[in-house]
Coordinates of C-alpha atoms and ligand atoms in Angstrom, one line a residue:
M25 CA 92.9 36.8 116.4
E26 CA 89.5 35.1 116.0
H27 CA 86.3 37.0 116.5
L28 CA 85.0 36.2 120.0
R29 CA 81.3 35.4 120.5
A30 CA 79.4 38.1 122.2
S31 CA 79.0 36.1 125.3
E32 CA 82.7 35.3 125.5
A33 CA 83.6 39.0 125.1
L34 CA 81.1 39.9 127.8
S35 CA 82.4 37.2 130.2
L36 CA 86.0 38.5 129.7
I37 CA 84.8 42.0 130.4
L38 CA 82.7 41.1 133.5
E39 CA 85.6 39.0 134.9
S40 CA 88.0 41.9 134.5
V41 CA 86.2 45.0 135.8
P42 CA 86.4 45.6 139.6
L43 CA 83.6 46.2 142.0
S44 CA 83.7 49.8 143.0
A45 CA 84.5 50.8 146.6
G46 CA 81.8 52.0 148.9
E47 CA 80.9 55.6 149.8
T48 CA 78.3 57.2 152.0
V49 CA 75.4 59.0 150.5
R50 CA 72.5 60.9 151.9
L51 CA 69.0 59.5 151.4
E52 CA 68.0 62.5 149.2
Q53 CA 70.9 61.7 146.8
S54 CA 70.5 57.9 146.7
L55 CA 68.0 57.2 143.9
G56 CA 69.5 54.6 141.4
R57 CA 72.4 53.7 143.6
V58 CA 73.1 50.3 145.0
L59 CA 73.4 49.5 148.8
A60 CA 76.9 48.4 149.7
A61 CA 75.8 47.1 153.2
A62 CA 72.6 45.6 154.6
V63 CA 70.2 47.9 156.4
S64 CA 68.2 46.7 159.4
A65 CA 65.0 47.8 161.1
N66 CA 65.4 50.0 164.1
R67 CA 62.0 49.3 165.7
D68 CA 59.0 47.1 165.3
L69 CA 56.6 48.5 162.8
P70 CA 53.8 49.1 163.5
P71 CA 55.0 49.5 167.1
Y72 CA 51.8 48.2 168.5
D73 CA 48.7 46.4 167.1
V74 CA 46.9 49.0 165.0
S75 CA 43.5 49.3 163.3
A76 CA 43.6 48.8 159.5
M77 CA 40.3 50.6 159.0
D78 CA 38.2 53.4 160.3
G79 CA 35.6 51.7 162.5
F80 CA 35.1 50.2 166.0
A81 CA 37.5 48.1 168.1
V82 CA 35.5 45.3 169.6
R83 CA 35.7 42.1 171.5
S84 CA 34.9 39.5 168.8
V85 CA 32.9 37.4 171.3
D86 CA 30.5 40.4 171.7
V87 CA 29.6 40.4 168.0
A88 CA 29.2 36.6 167.7
S89 CA 25.5 37.2 167.1
V90 CA 24.4 40.4 165.2
P91 CA 23.0 42.9 165.2
A92 CA 24.7 43.7 168.5
S93 CA 24.5 47.0 170.3
L94 CA 27.7 48.2 172.0
A95 CA 28.6 51.3 174.1
I96 CA 31.4 53.5 172.7
I97 CA 33.8 54.2 175.5
E98 CA 36.3 56.4 173.7
D99 CA 37.6 57.8 170.4
I100 CA 41.1 56.7 169.4
K101 CA 42.8 58.7 166.7
A102 CA 46.1 57.8 164.9
G103 CA 48.7 59.3 167.2
N104 CA 46.7 58.9 170.4
M105 CA 47.2 56.1 172.9
P106 CA 44.0 54.5 174.2
T107 CA 43.3 55.2 177.9
K108 CA 40.6 52.6 178.6
T109 CA 40.1 48.8 178.4
V110 CA 37.2 47.5 176.3
Q111 CA 34.9 45.4 178.6
A112 CA 32.0 43.1 177.7
G113 CA 29.4 45.1 175.7
Q114 CA 31.8 48.0 175.0
C115 CA 33.8 49.2 172.0
A116 CA 36.0 52.1 171.0
R117 CA 35.7 54.2 167.9
I118 CA 39.1 53.9 166.1
M119 CA 40.8 55.4 163.1
T120 CA 43.1 53.8 160.6
G121 CA 46.6 53.4 162.1
A122 CA 45.4 54.1 165.7
P123 CA 46.6 51.7 168.4
M124 CA 44.2 48.9 169.5
P125 CA 42.8 49.4 173.0
R126 CA 43.3 46.7 175.6
G127 CA 40.4 44.2 175.7
A128 CA 39.5 44.5 172.0
D129 CA 40.7 41.9 169.5
A130 CA 39.1 42.9 166.2
V131 CA 38.0 45.9 164.2
I132 CA 34.6 46.3 162.5
R133 CA 34.6 48.7 159.5
V134 CA 32.4 51.7 159.9
E135 CA 30.5 50.6 156.8
D136 CA 29.3 47.5 158.8
T137 CA 27.8 49.5 161.6
Q138 CA 24.9 51.9 162.2
A139 CA 25.0 54.9 164.7
L140 CA 22.4 54.5 167.5
R141 CA 21.4 57.1 170.0
A142 CA 24.3 59.0 171.5
G143 CA 27.1 56.8 172.8
D144 CA 26.0 53.5 171.2
V145 CA 26.6 51.7 167.9
Q146 CA 24.9 48.8 166.2
I147 CA 27.3 46.2 164.8
D148 CA 25.9 44.3 161.8
K149 CA 28.7 41.9 161.1
T150 CA 30.4 39.1 163.0
V151 CA 34.2 39.0 162.7
K152 CA 37.0 36.7 163.8
P153 CA 39.7 37.8 166.3
G154 CA 42.4 39.8 164.5
N155 CA 40.0 41.1 161.8
D156 CA 41.3 44.4 160.3
V157 CA 44.0 44.6 163.0
R158 CA 47.6 45.0 161.7
P159 CA 49.7 43.3 164.4
R160 CA 52.8 44.8 165.9
G161 CA 55.9 44.2 163.7
E162 CA 53.8 43.2 160.6
S163 CA 55.8 45.5 158.4
M164 CA 59.2 44.9 160.0
K165 CA 60.6 43.6 163.2
N166 CA 63.3 45.4 165.2
G167 CA 66.8 44.2 164.2
E168 CA 65.7 42.3 161.1
V169 CA 67.5 43.0 157.8
V170 CA 65.0 44.8 155.7
L171 CA 67.4 45.6 152.7
T172 CA 70.3 43.4 151.7
A173 CA 73.6 44.7 150.2
G174 CA 73.2 44.8 146.5
T175 CA 69.7 46.3 146.6
E176 CA 69.1 48.9 143.9
I177 CA 67.6 52.0 145.3
T178 CA 64.2 52.6 143.8
P179 CA 61.6 55.0 145.1
G180 CA 60.1 52.1 147.1
V181 CA 63.4 51.3 148.6
I182 CA 63.9 55.0 149.5
G183 CA 60.6 54.8 151.4
V184 CA 61.9 51.8 153.4
L185 CA 65.2 53.5 154.1
A186 CA 63.2 56.6 155.4
T187 CA 61.1 54.3 157.5
V188 CA 64.2 52.9 159.3
K189 CA 65.6 56.4 159.5
A190 CA 68.6 55.7 157.4
A191 CA 69.5 59.3 156.7
Q192 CA 72.8 58.2 155.1
F193 CA 74.2 54.8 154.3
A194 CA 76.9 53.0 152.2
V195 CA 76.5 52.6 148.4
Y196 CA 78.9 51.5 145.7
R197 CA 80.8 54.3 144.1
R198 CA 80.1 55.3 140.6
P199 CA 83.1 54.7 138.4
S200 CA 84.7 57.8 136.8
V201 CA 84.3 57.6 133.1
A202 CA 86.2 59.5 130.3
I203 CA 85.1 59.6 126.7
L204 CA 87.5 60.2 123.9
S205 CA 86.9 60.4 120.1
T206 CA 89.6 59.9 117.5
G207 CA 89.8 60.8 113.9
D208 CA 91.3 63.5 111.6
E209 CA 88.0 63.9 109.7
L210 CA 86.0 64.9 112.8
E211 CA 84.7 68.3 113.4
G212 CA 84.1 69.2 117.0
M213 CA 80.8 70.4 118.3
H214 CA 82.1 74.0 118.7
D215 CA 84.2 74.1 115.5
P216 CA 82.9 76.1 112.6
V217 CA 81.0 74.0 110.0
D218 CA 83.4 72.7 107.4
P219 CA 81.7 70.9 104.5
N220 CA 84.6 68.5 104.2
K221 CA 84.5 67.3 107.7
I222 CA 82.3 64.8 109.6
P223 CA 80.5 66.1 112.7
E224 CA 81.6 64.4 115.8
S225 CA 78.7 62.7 117.5
N226 CA 80.0 59.7 119.4
T227 CA 81.2 61.7 122.4
Y228 CA 77.7 63.0 122.9
A229 CA 75.8 59.8 122.1
L230 CA 78.0 57.9 124.5
M231 CA 77.7 60.7 127.1
G232 CA 73.9 60.2 127.0
Q233 CA 74.3 56.5 127.5
V234 CA 76.6 57.0 130.4
Q235 CA 74.4 59.6 132.0
A236 CA 71.4 57.3 131.6
L237 CA 73.3 55.0 134.0
G238 CA 73.6 57.8 136.5
I239 CA 77.2 58.6 135.8
E240 CA 78.5 62.1 134.7
P241 CA 81.3 61.4 132.2
V242 CA 84.3 63.6 131.5
L243 CA 84.5 64.5 127.8
L244 CA 88.2 64.5 126.6
G245 CA 87.5 65.8 123.1
I246 CA 88.9 64.7 119.8
A247 CA 92.4 63.2 119.4
R248 CA 93.8 63.4 115.8
D249 CA 95.1 60.2 114.1
E250 CA 98.6 61.0 115.1
P251 CA 100.5 58.8 117.6
A252 CA 102.0 61.4 119.8
E253 CA 98.7 63.4 120.2
L254 CA 96.7 60.2 120.7
R255 CA 99.2 59.1 123.3
R256 CA 98.7 62.3 125.3
Y257 CA 94.9 62.0 125.2
L258 CA 94.9 58.3 126.1
Q259 CA 97.3 58.9 129.0
E260 CA 94.8 61.4 130.3
G261 CA 92.0 58.9 129.9
L262 CA 94.0 56.3 131.9
Q263 CA 93.4 58.5 135.0
F264 CA 89.8 57.3 135.0
D265 CA 88.2 54.1 136.1
V266 CA 86.7 53.6 132.6
L267 CA 87.9 55.0 129.3
L268 CA 85.8 54.9 126.3
V269 CA 87.7 55.6 123.1
S270 CA 85.8 55.6 119.8
G271 CA 87.3 55.2 116.4
G272 CA 90.7 54.0 115.3
T273 CA 90.4 50.5 116.6
S274 CA 90.0 48.9 113.2
V275 CA 92.6 47.7 110.6
G276 CA 93.1 51.1 108.9
V277 CA 96.8 52.2 108.6
H278 CA 95.9 55.2 110.8
D279 CA 94.2 53.1 113.5
Y280 CA 96.7 53.7 116.2
V281 CA 94.4 53.3 119.2
R282 CA 95.3 49.7 120.1
P283 CA 99.1 49.9 119.7
T284 CA 99.2 53.2 121.6
L285 CA 97.2 51.7 124.4
E286 CA 99.5 48.8 124.6
A287 CA 102.5 51.1 124.6
L288 CA 100.9 52.8 127.6
G289 CA 100.8 49.5 129.4
V290 CA 97.2 48.5 128.7
Q291 CA 96.8 44.8 128.5
M292 CA 94.4 44.2 125.6
K293 CA 92.1 41.3 126.5
F294 CA 90.4 41.0 123.1
W295 CA 89.7 42.7 119.8
R296 CA 86.9 41.9 117.5
V297 CA 83.6 40.3 118.4
A298 CA 81.2 38.4 116.1
I299 CA 78.5 41.0 116.2
K300 CA 76.8 43.4 113.8
P301 CA 77.1 46.2 114.1
G302 CA 80.2 46.7 116.2
H303 CA 82.7 43.9 115.4
P304 CA 85.9 46.0 115.8
L305 CA 85.3 46.2 119.6
A306 CA 88.5 46.1 121.7
F307 CA 88.8 45.8 125.5
G308 CA 91.8 46.1 127.8
R309 CA 92.8 46.7 131.4
A310 CA 95.5 48.9 132.8
D311 CA 96.3 49.3 136.5
K312 CA 93.1 51.1 137.5
T313 CA 91.4 51.6 134.1
S314 CA 89.1 49.4 132.0
V315 CA 89.5 50.6 128.4
F316 CA 86.9 50.0 125.7
G317 CA 88.0 50.6 122.2
L318 CA 84.7 51.3 120.5
P319 CA 84.1 51.3 116.8
G320 CA 84.0 54.7 115.2
N321 CA 80.8 54.2 113.3
P322 CA 78.1 56.0 115.4
V323 CA 75.6 53.1 115.5
S324 CA 78.3 50.5 116.2
S325 CA 79.7 52.6 119.1
M326 CA 76.3 52.9 120.7
V327 CA 75.4 49.2 120.2
C328 CA 78.7 48.2 121.7
F329 CA 78.1 50.5 124.7
E330 CA 74.6 48.9 125.2
E331 CA 75.9 45.3 125.0
F332 CA 79.3 45.5 126.7
V333 CA 79.9 48.8 128.4
A334 CA 76.6 49.2 130.2
P335 CA 76.7 45.8 131.8
A336 CA 80.3 46.4 133.0
L337 CA 79.4 49.8 134.4
R338 CA 76.4 48.4 136.2
Q339 CA 78.4 45.5 137.6
M340 CA 81.0 48.0 138.9
M341 CA 78.3 50.0 140.7
G342 CA 77.1 46.8 142.4
N343 CA 74.0 46.2 140.3
T344 CA 73.0 42.5 139.9
R345 CA 70.6 43.3 137.0
L346 CA 73.1 44.1 134.3
Y347 CA 71.1 43.6 131.1
R348 CA 68.4 45.4 129.3
R349 CA 64.9 44.0 129.8
T350 CA 63.9 41.7 126.9
V351 CA 60.5 41.3 125.5
T352 CA 59.1 38.9 122.8
A353 CA 57.7 40.5 119.7
R354 CA 56.4 39.5 116.3
L355 CA 58.4 40.6 113.3
A356 CA 56.4 43.0 111.1
H357 CA 58.3 42.2 107.9
P358 CA 60.7 39.5 106.7
V359 CA 64.5 40.1 107.2
K360 CA 67.5 38.4 105.8
F361 CA 70.8 37.8 107.7
R362 CA 74.3 36.6 107.0
P363 CA 75.0 33.8 109.6
G364 CA 78.1 33.9 111.7
R365 CA 77.5 36.9 114.0
T366 CA 74.8 38.1 116.4
E367 CA 72.9 41.0 114.9
F368 CA 71.3 43.9 116.7
V369 CA 68.6 45.4 114.6
R370 CA 67.2 48.7 115.7
V371 CA 63.4 48.4 115.9
Q372 CA 60.4 50.3 116.8
L373 CA 57.7 48.5 118.9
S374 CA 54.0 48.7 118.5
R375 CA 51.3 46.6 120.2
D376 CA 48.2 44.8 119.2
A377 CA 46.0 42.4 121.2
A378 CA 48.5 39.6 120.7
G379 CA 51.5 41.6 122.0
Y380 CA 54.4 43.5 120.7
I381 CA 55.2 44.0 117.0
A382 CA 58.8 44.9 116.0
S383 CA 59.6 46.8 112.8
S384 CA 63.0 48.0 111.6
T385 CA 63.7 51.7 112.1
G386 CA 65.0 51.9 108.5
S387 CA 68.5 51.7 107.0
Q388 CA 70.6 49.5 109.3
S389 CA 73.9 50.9 108.0
S390 CA 76.2 51.4 111.0
G391 CA 76.7 55.0 109.9
V392 CA 73.0 55.9 109.9
L393 CA 72.5 57.2 113.4
M394 CA 68.8 57.9 112.8
S395 CA 68.2 54.1 113.1
M396 CA 69.3 54.4 116.7
A397 CA 67.5 57.7 117.4
R398 CA 64.2 56.2 116.3
A399 CA 64.7 52.9 118.1
D400 CA 62.6 51.6 121.0
G401 CA 64.8 48.5 121.2
L402 CA 67.4 46.2 119.7
M403 CA 66.1 43.1 118.1
V404 CA 68.7 40.3 118.7
I405 CA 69.2 37.9 115.8
P406 CA 71.1 34.7 116.7
S407 CA 74.3 34.1 114.8
D408 CA 72.9 31.0 113.1
S409 CA 69.9 32.7 111.6
T410 CA 69.8 33.3 107.8
G411 CA 66.5 35.2 107.9
L412 CA 63.2 35.5 109.5
A413 CA 59.7 35.6 108.1
E414 CA 57.0 38.1 108.8
G415 CA 55.2 37.2 112.1
E416 CA 58.1 35.2 113.5
Q417 CA 58.9 35.6 117.2
V418 CA 61.9 37.7 118.0
T419 CA 63.6 38.9 121.2
V420 CA 63.9 42.7 121.7
Q421 CA 66.0 44.4 124.3
L422 CA 64.2 47.6 125.4
L423 CA 66.3 50.7 125.2
D424 CA 64.5 52.2 128.2
G425 CA 66.5 54.3 130.6
T426 CA 66.2 52.4 133.9
V427 CA 64.8 48.9 133.4
F428 CA 67.3 46.1 133.6
Q429 CA 67.2 42.3 134.2
E430 CA 69.4 39.6 135.6
E431 CA 69.4 37.3 132.7
I432 CA 70.8 38.3 129.3
G433 CA 67.6 37.0 127.9
Y434 CA 68.5 36.3 124.3
R435 CA 70.2 33.5 122.3
E436 CA 73.3 34.7 120.5
Ligands
LIG503 P1 87.0 54.4 112.4 O1 86.6 53.4 113.4 O2 88.0 55.4 113.0 O3 87.6 53.8 111.2 O4 85.7 55.2 112.0 C1 84.7 54.5 111.3 C2 83.7 55.5 110.8 O5 83.1 56.2 111.9 C3 84.3 56.6 110.0 O6 83.3 56.9 108.9 C4 84.4 57.8 110.9 O7 84.3 59.0 110.2 C5 83.2 57.6 111.8 N1 83.5 58.2 113.1 C6 84.5 57.9 113.9 N2 84.5 58.6 115.0 C7 83.3 59.3 115.0 C8 82.8 60.2 115.9 N3 83.3 60.5 117.1 N4 81.6 60.8 115.5 C9 81.0 60.5 114.3 N5 81.5 59.7 113.4 C10 82.7 59.1 113.7
LIG504 MG1 89.1 56.9 112.4

């Protein structure tokens, strides 16, 4: 099979993964979720015309020429309803958020007034009708849709939900995710240190990536490179919505993952993508499960997660922003590339007056996990590039926990 381009692989994945069903969550537990149904306002807000300032509610005609002296007829606090009508030559002292009294059509800020003898105030400024008045329904009108389905729940959105008294509401479910590592050479986290073994890290790095999307994965452990054992583990993994298997997807004689998945009824959609690191990526679908065969190399597995798994999981959870935010940076040093595949170089970002500067995190070997641990972002090198000079403009995907965008933002 030919290597797919990154965008082709991503399209196949995004066409295949289902949108999760809805479930009800409480407001307190909703941060980061995505609304599965629109939410409407349950009242006009503000419910009446209110003052936007601490000051005096006046008839604008009374302050057409200033200074003007007005008689204060009452004090209106936020939470109190006015009891009097403002007549010619009168005003009411009013606080921010308090309802406008009948008769008045504008507010003068306290800073534009001077206290006179008891009961009177001098107004030093003329204003137009409506000045510093927030009209009824300015924030929202009863019955109008304030949040559409597909809205990602940020702290600001939580505030709006609280405003319309949405104590619980429908969001898309989070898919269940299982993580499985494979390889005879791997030493489990809780195994004694054996100098001949390779410490297993993919399970945990992937766990962190899954958790960063708000999902708590189930860790299945390590399956040995033995078909019967691998089959048992994979079978267990196929109970989940998403199964991430790392290692054993390549062309080694003990790489049993793909044939075993196929034997279990997983329809493999592709294998191998023209990217570096991470080309032995495989993807398939079973009845309910989307299966990602991730490369065993620790950096490759993480990069494949970023580029292919994270967008899929976000799409399943109803997000419309699937991709890492991209920024433009200048390259701190020259780099050479072999054309033919899209490269994801781990970089650190610094800033100067002209913007971001990207520099490599060191050895870009797909086994050197430090390159990922140190990275602020992935610099994406188009597949036709043979190299870049110092100072050239590059696109960097930020490896930040929560910031995503709608466009993929780079050229492959
Ligand atoms: P594989 O894809 O199984 O051929 O593995 C490629 C490389 O990644 C080998 O050097 C493995 O030892 C290493 N590797 C595979 N799985 C893991 C893992 N879970 N943790 C750390 N290294 C791994
Ligand atoms: Mg292996």
